[in-house]
């Protein structure tokens, strides 16, 4: 049992109000800490991070980042059409680290100048050459940096400098891409000492490219969250309105989505019916229900729907763009909510089985301008209090992988990105009102706001830092994994 200090019992407290006391002598290195955890009953993550279904946070790019780094992304549904959301699922499912699909190609009639122009725009030199300069015609050669670097005459046609098809080493689509096996392409690259390997179909048309530098990068993603077909996993948010949700869930399942988050600011009765319908019609889909914020609701849902629910999403208004607590006088301090609900789940486990908790919202790190050190204190606290994963919005909205452009804020003198609550007027005008069950109402009370968050650069740099920070926090307390942390954490008020 973790120890909760008596001063905290029956009190409301936030992450900032508590600290974790180190009581053990660590005898292992930081990188030996294992963060493996359950996202849902049947989906295991190596990193306890979930990106929030918000239209300034999770579309395909974010979902790919999260899955590659061991977490998972939930794609929002604030699109004009269901198909637009499902298209994002397709992008995640088709993504295969290591393969460059739709590569830029040129024709033998193009010149060295064209190669330099493309290099300026995209930063690479290797280009397959096809009969008519599109992917619809046959491969006739390849141009790489070696072929153009000492050439002075920019008007020279590529037909004169390319390595022609008969001297090219290529790989077959059926033996690489179709098996989702970049390593077989890597073997060919090494064997022939190549920088670039075109992948072709039976018609000798290029379908993808593998480069030595990309292969090196994919070796980094040993934590990736994948299904049995080696595709990255992703979830979608669906509305808590049966009629709409049915179509979305059906299309999501066809696109290969791994599960759904039935999205609402509080659990509606209708959600339980959607959960039941989903399990009856798509038993492979994992179902997340929420949001919840008290032990009473945990018990109620377990009683009514434990067999239809694979994880709880927990948080009543702690988010950075939330105004529910101020506006409506209801909600909960997140840290105490996580403790209460996880205790209830534990107490009821013998009767209803294990169900993981996603602590949603309120994760902050100090925004020190000019530092890029990720400080994951709140995340470790959420895990210590009993959550299996944390869901984050504002922390991830500043990354390159979130939708929207970065801007310069002259008053603050820093780069920022926009982040908006799904209950803000701006988001509701699109479709976000569904989340608050007020889409048909003439008078809408906003429960969210639009804010700016600091621009944080590439998530491929940021997330590994955050992971290292959590491992360091566990190591300091002498815990080798989340289970040990949850069994022995010593939680005290500050
Ligand atoms: P953070 O703190 O990570 O929180 O930015 C993300 C979570 O905030 C919730 N959310 C909202 N809550 N009004 C609310 O009361 C809103 O407009 C709103 N939009 C998002 C959501 O649970 C998300 O995962």
PDB file of N, CA, C and O in Angstrom, residues 216-260:
ATOM      1  N   UNK A 216      18.818   4.421 -39.572  1.00  0.00           N
ATOM      2  CA  UNK A 216      19.506   4.681 -38.295  1.00  0.00           C
ATOM      3  C   UNK A 216      18.524   5.275 -37.280  1.00  0.00           C
ATOM      4  O   UNK A 216      18.508   4.925 -36.130  1.00  0.00           O
ATOM      5  N   UNK A 217      17.651   6.197 -37.782  1.00  0.00           N
ATOM      6  CA  UNK A 217      16.693   6.846 -36.879  1.00  0.00           C
ATOM      7  C   UNK A 217      15.687   5.847 -36.308  1.00  0.00           C
ATOM      8  O   UNK A 217      15.342   5.909 -35.143  1.00  0.00           O
ATOM      9  N   UNK A 218      15.201   4.908 -37.140  1.00  0.00           N
ATOM     10  CA  UNK A 218      14.158   4.006 -36.652  1.00  0.00           C
ATOM     11  C   UNK A 218      14.681   3.083 -35.559  1.00  0.00           C
ATOM     12  O   UNK A 218      13.917   2.584 -34.754  1.00  0.00           O
ATOM     13  N   UNK A 219      15.986   2.869 -35.549  1.00  0.00           N
ATOM     14  CA  UNK A 219      16.541   2.011 -34.498  1.00  0.00           C
ATOM     15  C   UNK A 219      16.283   2.597 -33.113  1.00  0.00           C
ATOM     16  O   UNK A 219      16.321   1.922 -32.105  1.00  0.00           O
ATOM     17  N   UNK A 220      16.002   3.921 -33.102  1.00  0.00           N
ATOM     18  CA  UNK A 220      15.764   4.582 -31.822  1.00  0.00           C
ATOM     19  C   UNK A 220      14.396   4.235 -31.224  1.00  0.00           C
ATOM     20  O   UNK A 220      14.155   4.463 -30.063  1.00  0.00           O
ATOM     21  N   UNK A 221      13.464   3.739 -32.046  1.00  0.00           N
ATOM     22  CA  UNK A 221      12.098   3.592 -31.550  1.00  0.00           C
ATOM     23  C   UNK A 221      11.801   2.205 -30.992  1.00  0.00           C
ATOM     24  O   UNK A 221      10.815   1.570 -31.351  1.00  0.00           O
ATOM     25  N   UNK A 222      12.645   1.777 -30.081  1.00  0.00           N
ATOM     26  CA  UNK A 222      12.453   0.442 -29.526  1.00  0.00           C
ATOM     27  C   UNK A 222      11.233   0.386 -28.603  1.00  0.00           C
ATOM     28  O   UNK A 222      10.788  -0.683 -28.230  1.00  0.00           O
ATOM     29  N   UNK A 223      10.703   1.553 -28.216  1.00  0.00           N
ATOM     30  CA  UNK A 223       9.569   1.568 -27.297  1.00  0.00           C
ATOM     31  C   UNK A 223       8.220   1.548 -28.014  1.00  0.00           C
ATOM     32  O   UNK A 223       7.171   1.480 -27.374  1.00  0.00           O
ATOM     33  N   UNK A 224       8.240   1.625 -29.352  1.00  0.00           N
ATOM     34  CA  UNK A 224       7.012   1.907 -30.109  1.00  0.00           C
ATOM     35  C   UNK A 224       5.821   1.025 -29.737  1.00  0.00           C
ATOM     36  O   UNK A 224       5.966  -0.171 -29.471  1.00  0.00           O
ATOM     37  N   UNK A 225       4.643   1.650 -29.723  1.00  0.00           N
ATOM     38  CA  UNK A 225       3.393   0.963 -29.392  1.00  0.00           C
ATOM     39  C   UNK A 225       2.781   0.434 -30.688  1.00  0.00           C
ATOM     40  O   UNK A 225       2.276   1.205 -31.505  1.00  0.00           O
ATOM     41  N   UNK A 226       2.853  -0.893 -30.894  1.00  0.00           N
ATOM     42  CA  UNK A 226       2.395  -1.468 -32.162  1.00  0.00           C
ATOM     43  C   UNK A 226       1.407  -2.598 -31.927  1.00  0.00           C
ATOM     44  O   UNK A 226       1.445  -3.242 -30.875  1.00  0.00           O
ATOM     45  N   UNK A 227       0.580  -2.866 -32.947  1.00  0.00           N
ATOM     46  CA  UNK A 227      -0.320  -4.020 -32.859  1.00  0.00           C
ATOM     47  C   UNK A 227       0.377  -5.260 -33.428  1.00  0.00           C
ATOM     48  O   UNK A 227       1.556  -5.200 -33.795  1.00  0.00           O
ATOM     49  N   UNK A 228      -0.355  -6.360 -33.531  1.00  0.00           N
ATOM     50  CA  UNK A 228       0.264  -7.611 -33.957  1.00  0.00           C
ATOM     51  C   UNK A 228       0.754  -7.548 -35.406  1.00  0.00           C
ATOM     52  O   UNK A 228       1.621  -8.296 -35.814  1.00  0.00           O
ATOM     53  N   UNK A 229       0.216  -6.586 -36.201  1.00  0.00           N
ATOM     54  CA  UNK A 229       0.691  -6.445 -37.583  1.00  0.00           C
ATOM     55  C   UNK A 229       1.809  -5.419 -37.695  1.00  0.00           C
ATOM     56  O   UNK A 229       2.089  -4.907 -38.787  1.00  0.00           O
ATOM     57  N   UNK A 230       2.384  -5.054 -36.583  1.00  0.00           N
ATOM     58  CA  UNK A 230       3.473  -4.078 -36.518  1.00  0.00           C
ATOM     59  C   UNK A 230       3.041  -2.671 -36.933  1.00  0.00           C
ATOM     60  O   UNK A 230       3.870  -1.856 -37.322  1.00  0.00           O
ATOM     61  N   UNK A 231       1.715  -2.404 -36.915  1.00  0.00           N
ATOM     62  CA  UNK A 231       1.265  -1.032 -37.189  1.00  0.00           C
ATOM     63  C   UNK A 231       1.233  -0.258 -35.873  1.00  0.00           C
ATOM     64  O   UNK A 231       0.946  -0.842 -34.820  1.00  0.00           O
ATOM     65  N   UNK A 232       1.455   1.052 -35.973  1.00  0.00           N
ATOM     66  CA  UNK A 232       1.366   1.860 -34.759  1.00  0.00           C
ATOM     67  C   UNK A 232      -0.083   1.869 -34.276  1.00  0.00           C
ATOM     68  O   UNK A 232      -1.011   1.861 -35.076  1.00  0.00           O
ATOM     69  N   UNK A 233      -0.228   1.911 -32.957  1.00  0.00           N
ATOM     70  CA  UNK A 233      -1.585   1.933 -32.404  1.00  0.00           C
ATOM     71  C   UNK A 233      -2.068   3.370 -32.248  1.00  0.00           C
ATOM     72  O   UNK A 233      -1.275   4.268 -31.982  1.00  0.00           O
ATOM     73  N   UNK A 234      -3.377   3.546 -32.391  1.00  0.00           N
ATOM     74  CA  UNK A 234      -3.976   4.852 -32.091  1.00  0.00           C
ATOM     75  C   UNK A 234      -5.447   4.672 -31.721  1.00  0.00           C
ATOM     76  O   UNK A 234      -6.073   3.684 -32.094  1.00  0.00           O
ATOM     77  N   UNK A 235      -5.967   5.626 -30.960  1.00  0.00           N
ATOM     78  CA  UNK A 235      -7.380   5.641 -30.575  1.00  0.00           C
ATOM     79  C   UNK A 235      -8.049   6.854 -31.216  1.00  0.00           C
ATOM     80  O   UNK A 235      -7.372   7.804 -31.602  1.00  0.00           O
ATOM     81  N   UNK A 236      -9.383   6.828 -31.278  1.00  0.00           N
ATOM     82  CA  UNK A 236     -10.116   8.026 -31.685  1.00  0.00           C
ATOM     83  C   UNK A 236     -11.084   8.417 -30.579  1.00  0.00           C
ATOM     84  O   UNK A 236     -11.574   7.567 -29.836  1.00  0.00           O
ATOM     85  N   UNK A 237     -11.350   9.722 -30.519  1.00  0.00           N
ATOM     86  CA  UNK A 237     -12.418  10.186 -29.638  1.00  0.00           C
ATOM     87  C   UNK A 237     -13.715  10.076 -30.417  1.00  0.00           C
ATOM     88  O   UNK A 237     -13.741  10.323 -31.626  1.00  0.00           O
ATOM     89  N   UNK A 238     -14.790   9.661 -29.733  1.00  0.00           N
ATOM     90  CA  UNK A 238     -16.106   9.662 -30.372  1.00  0.00           C
ATOM     91  C   UNK A 238     -17.072  10.414 -29.451  1.00  0.00           C
ATOM     92  O   UNK A 238     -16.888  10.439 -28.239  1.00  0.00           O
ATOM     93  N   UNK A 239     -18.080  11.014 -30.060  1.00  0.00           N
ATOM     94  CA  UNK A 239     -19.030  11.794 -29.303  1.00  0.00           C
ATOM     95  C   UNK A 239     -19.945  10.891 -28.484  1.00  0.00           C
ATOM     96  O   UNK A 239     -20.122   9.726 -28.816  1.00  0.00           O
ATOM     97  N   UNK A 240     -20.557  11.455 -27.430  1.00  0.00           N
ATOM     98  CA  UNK A 240     -21.432  10.604 -26.625  1.00  0.00           C
ATOM     99  C   UNK A 240     -22.875  10.746 -27.094  1.00  0.00           C
ATOM    100  O   UNK A 240     -23.794  10.893 -26.289  1.00  0.00           O
ATOM    101  N   UNK A 241     -23.060  10.709 -28.393  1.00  0.00           N
ATOM    102  CA  UNK A 241     -24.394  10.691 -29.005  1.00  0.00           C
ATOM    103  C   UNK A 241     -24.448   9.446 -29.880  1.00  0.00           C
ATOM    104  O   UNK A 241     -23.688   9.338 -30.850  1.00  0.00           O
ATOM    105  N   UNK A 242     -25.293   8.506 -29.495  1.00  0.00           N
ATOM    106  CA  UNK A 242     -25.308   7.188 -30.113  1.00  0.00           C
ATOM    107  C   UNK A 242     -25.319   7.231 -31.644  1.00  0.00           C
ATOM    108  O   UNK A 242     -24.502   6.581 -32.291  1.00  0.00           O
ATOM    109  N   UNK A 243     -26.226   8.036 -32.218  1.00  0.00           N
ATOM    110  CA  UNK A 243     -26.400   7.997 -33.675  1.00  0.00           C
ATOM    111  C   UNK A 243     -25.096   8.357 -34.386  1.00  0.00           C
ATOM    112  O   UNK A 243     -24.670   7.678 -35.319  1.00  0.00           O
ATOM    113  N   UNK A 244     -24.459   9.428 -33.941  1.00  0.00           N
ATOM    114  CA  UNK A 244     -23.211   9.869 -34.575  1.00  0.00           C
ATOM    115  C   UNK A 244     -22.076   8.899 -34.276  1.00  0.00           C
ATOM    116  O   UNK A 244     -21.278   8.549 -35.145  1.00  0.00           O
ATOM    117  N   UNK A 245     -22.023   8.458 -33.024  1.00  0.00           N
ATOM    118  CA  UNK A 245     -20.924   7.597 -32.598  1.00  0.00           C
ATOM    119  C   UNK A 245     -20.906   6.288 -33.385  1.00  0.00           C
ATOM    120  O   UNK A 245     -19.846   5.797 -33.769  1.00  0.00           O
ATOM    121  N   UNK A 246     -22.076   5.746 -33.687  1.00  0.00           N
ATOM    122  CA  UNK A 246     -22.148   4.462 -34.400  1.00  0.00           C
ATOM    123  C   UNK A 246     -21.403   4.523 -35.721  1.00  0.00           C
ATOM    124  O   UNK A 246     -20.590   3.644 -36.034  1.00  0.00           O
ATOM    125  N   UNK A 247     -21.674   5.578 -36.487  1.00  0.00           N
ATOM    126  CA  UNK A 247     -21.034   5.690 -37.801  1.00  0.00           C
ATOM    127  C   UNK A 247     -19.513   5.847 -37.638  1.00  0.00           C
ATOM    128  O   UNK A 247     -18.720   5.217 -38.315  1.00  0.00           O
ATOM    129  N   UNK A 248     -19.128   6.669 -36.695  1.00  0.00           N
ATOM    130  CA  UNK A 248     -17.696   6.942 -36.476  1.00  0.00           C
ATOM    131  C   UNK A 248     -16.952   5.680 -36.032  1.00  0.00           C
ATOM    132  O   UNK A 248     -15.853   5.379 -36.490  1.00  0.00           O
ATOM    133  N   UNK A 249     -17.584   4.941 -35.128  1.00  0.00           N
ATOM    134  CA  UNK A 249     -16.936   3.725 -34.603  1.00  0.00           C
ATOM    135  C   UNK A 249     -16.784   2.693 -35.726  1.00  0.00           C
ATOM    136  O   UNK A 249     -15.731   2.065 -35.881  1.00  0.00           O
ATOM    137  N   UNK A 250     -17.835   2.544 -36.536  1.00  0.00           N
ATOM    138  CA  UNK A 250     -17.783   1.598 -37.656  1.00  0.00           C
ATOM    139  C   UNK A 250     -16.652   1.961 -38.616  1.00  0.00           C
ATOM    140  O   UNK A 250     -15.825   1.105 -38.987  1.00  0.00           O
ATOM    141  N   UNK A 251     -16.582   3.229 -38.982  1.00  0.00           N
ATOM    142  CA  UNK A 251     -15.542   3.655 -39.923  1.00  0.00           C
ATOM    143  C   UNK A 251     -14.150   3.557 -39.298  1.00  0.00           C
ATOM    144  O   UNK A 251     -13.185   3.203 -39.957  1.00  0.00           O
ATOM    145  N   UNK A 252     -14.083   3.887 -38.009  1.00  0.00           N
ATOM    146  CA  UNK A 252     -12.797   3.799 -37.306  1.00  0.00           C
ATOM    147  C   UNK A 252     -12.306   2.357 -37.277  1.00  0.00           C
ATOM    148  O   UNK A 252     -11.124   2.081 -37.523  1.00  0.00           O
ATOM    149  N   UNK A 253     -13.223   1.444 -37.017  1.00  0.00           N
ATOM    150  CA  UNK A 253     -12.850   0.033 -36.963  1.00  0.00           C
ATOM    151  C   UNK A 253     -12.362  -0.433 -38.336  1.00  0.00           C
ATOM    152  O   UNK A 253     -11.346  -1.130 -38.441  1.00  0.00           O
ATOM    153  N   UNK A 254     -13.047  -0.013 -39.403  1.00  0.00           N
ATOM    154  CA  UNK A 254     -12.597  -0.378 -40.758  1.00  0.00           C
ATOM    155  C   UNK A 254     -11.179   0.134 -41.029  1.00  0.00           C
ATOM    156  O   UNK A 254     -10.406  -0.511 -41.735  1.00  0.00           O
ATOM    157  N   UNK A 255     -10.874   1.303 -40.479  1.00  0.00           N
ATOM    158  CA  UNK A 255      -9.551   1.894 -40.722  1.00  0.00           C
ATOM    159  C   UNK A 255      -8.480   1.291 -39.818  1.00  0.00           C
ATOM    160  O   UNK A 255      -7.310   1.639 -39.905  1.00  0.00           O
ATOM    161  N   UNK A 256      -8.905   0.416 -38.900  1.00  0.00           N
ATOM    162  CA  UNK A 256      -7.922  -0.288 -38.065  1.00  0.00           C
ATOM    163  C   UNK A 256      -7.631   0.363 -36.726  1.00  0.00           C
ATOM    164  O   UNK A 256      -6.632   0.038 -36.082  1.00  0.00           O
ATOM    165  N   UNK A 257      -8.507   1.272 -36.285  1.00  0.00           N
ATOM    166  CA  UNK A 257      -8.257   1.941 -35.006  1.00  0.00           C
ATOM    167  C   UNK A 257      -8.264   0.899 -33.873  1.00  0.00           C
ATOM    168  O   UNK A 257      -8.926  -0.139 -33.977  1.00  0.00           O
ATOM    169  N   UNK A 258      -7.519   1.169 -32.821  1.00  0.00           N
ATOM    170  CA  UNK A 258      -7.365   0.181 -31.750  1.00  0.00           C
ATOM    171  C   UNK A 258      -8.401   0.321 -30.645  1.00  0.00           C
ATOM    172  O   UNK A 258      -8.593  -0.594 -29.854  1.00  0.00           O
ATOM    173  N   UNK A 259      -9.001   1.506 -30.558  1.00  0.00           N
ATOM    174  CA  UNK A 259      -9.998   1.691 -29.514  1.00  0.00           C
ATOM    175  C   UNK A 259     -10.589   3.081 -29.581  1.00  0.00           C
ATOM    176  O   UNK A 259     -10.204   3.900 -30.422  1.00  0.00           O
ATOM    177  N   UNK A 260     -11.554   3.314 -28.680  1.00  0.00           N
ATOM    178  CA  UNK A 260     -12.245   4.607 -28.692  1.00  0.00           C
ATOM    179  C   UNK A 260     -12.247   5.211 -27.295  1.00  0.00           C
ATOM    180  O   UNK A 260     -12.235   4.489 -26.289  1.00  0.00           O
TER     181      UNK A 260
END
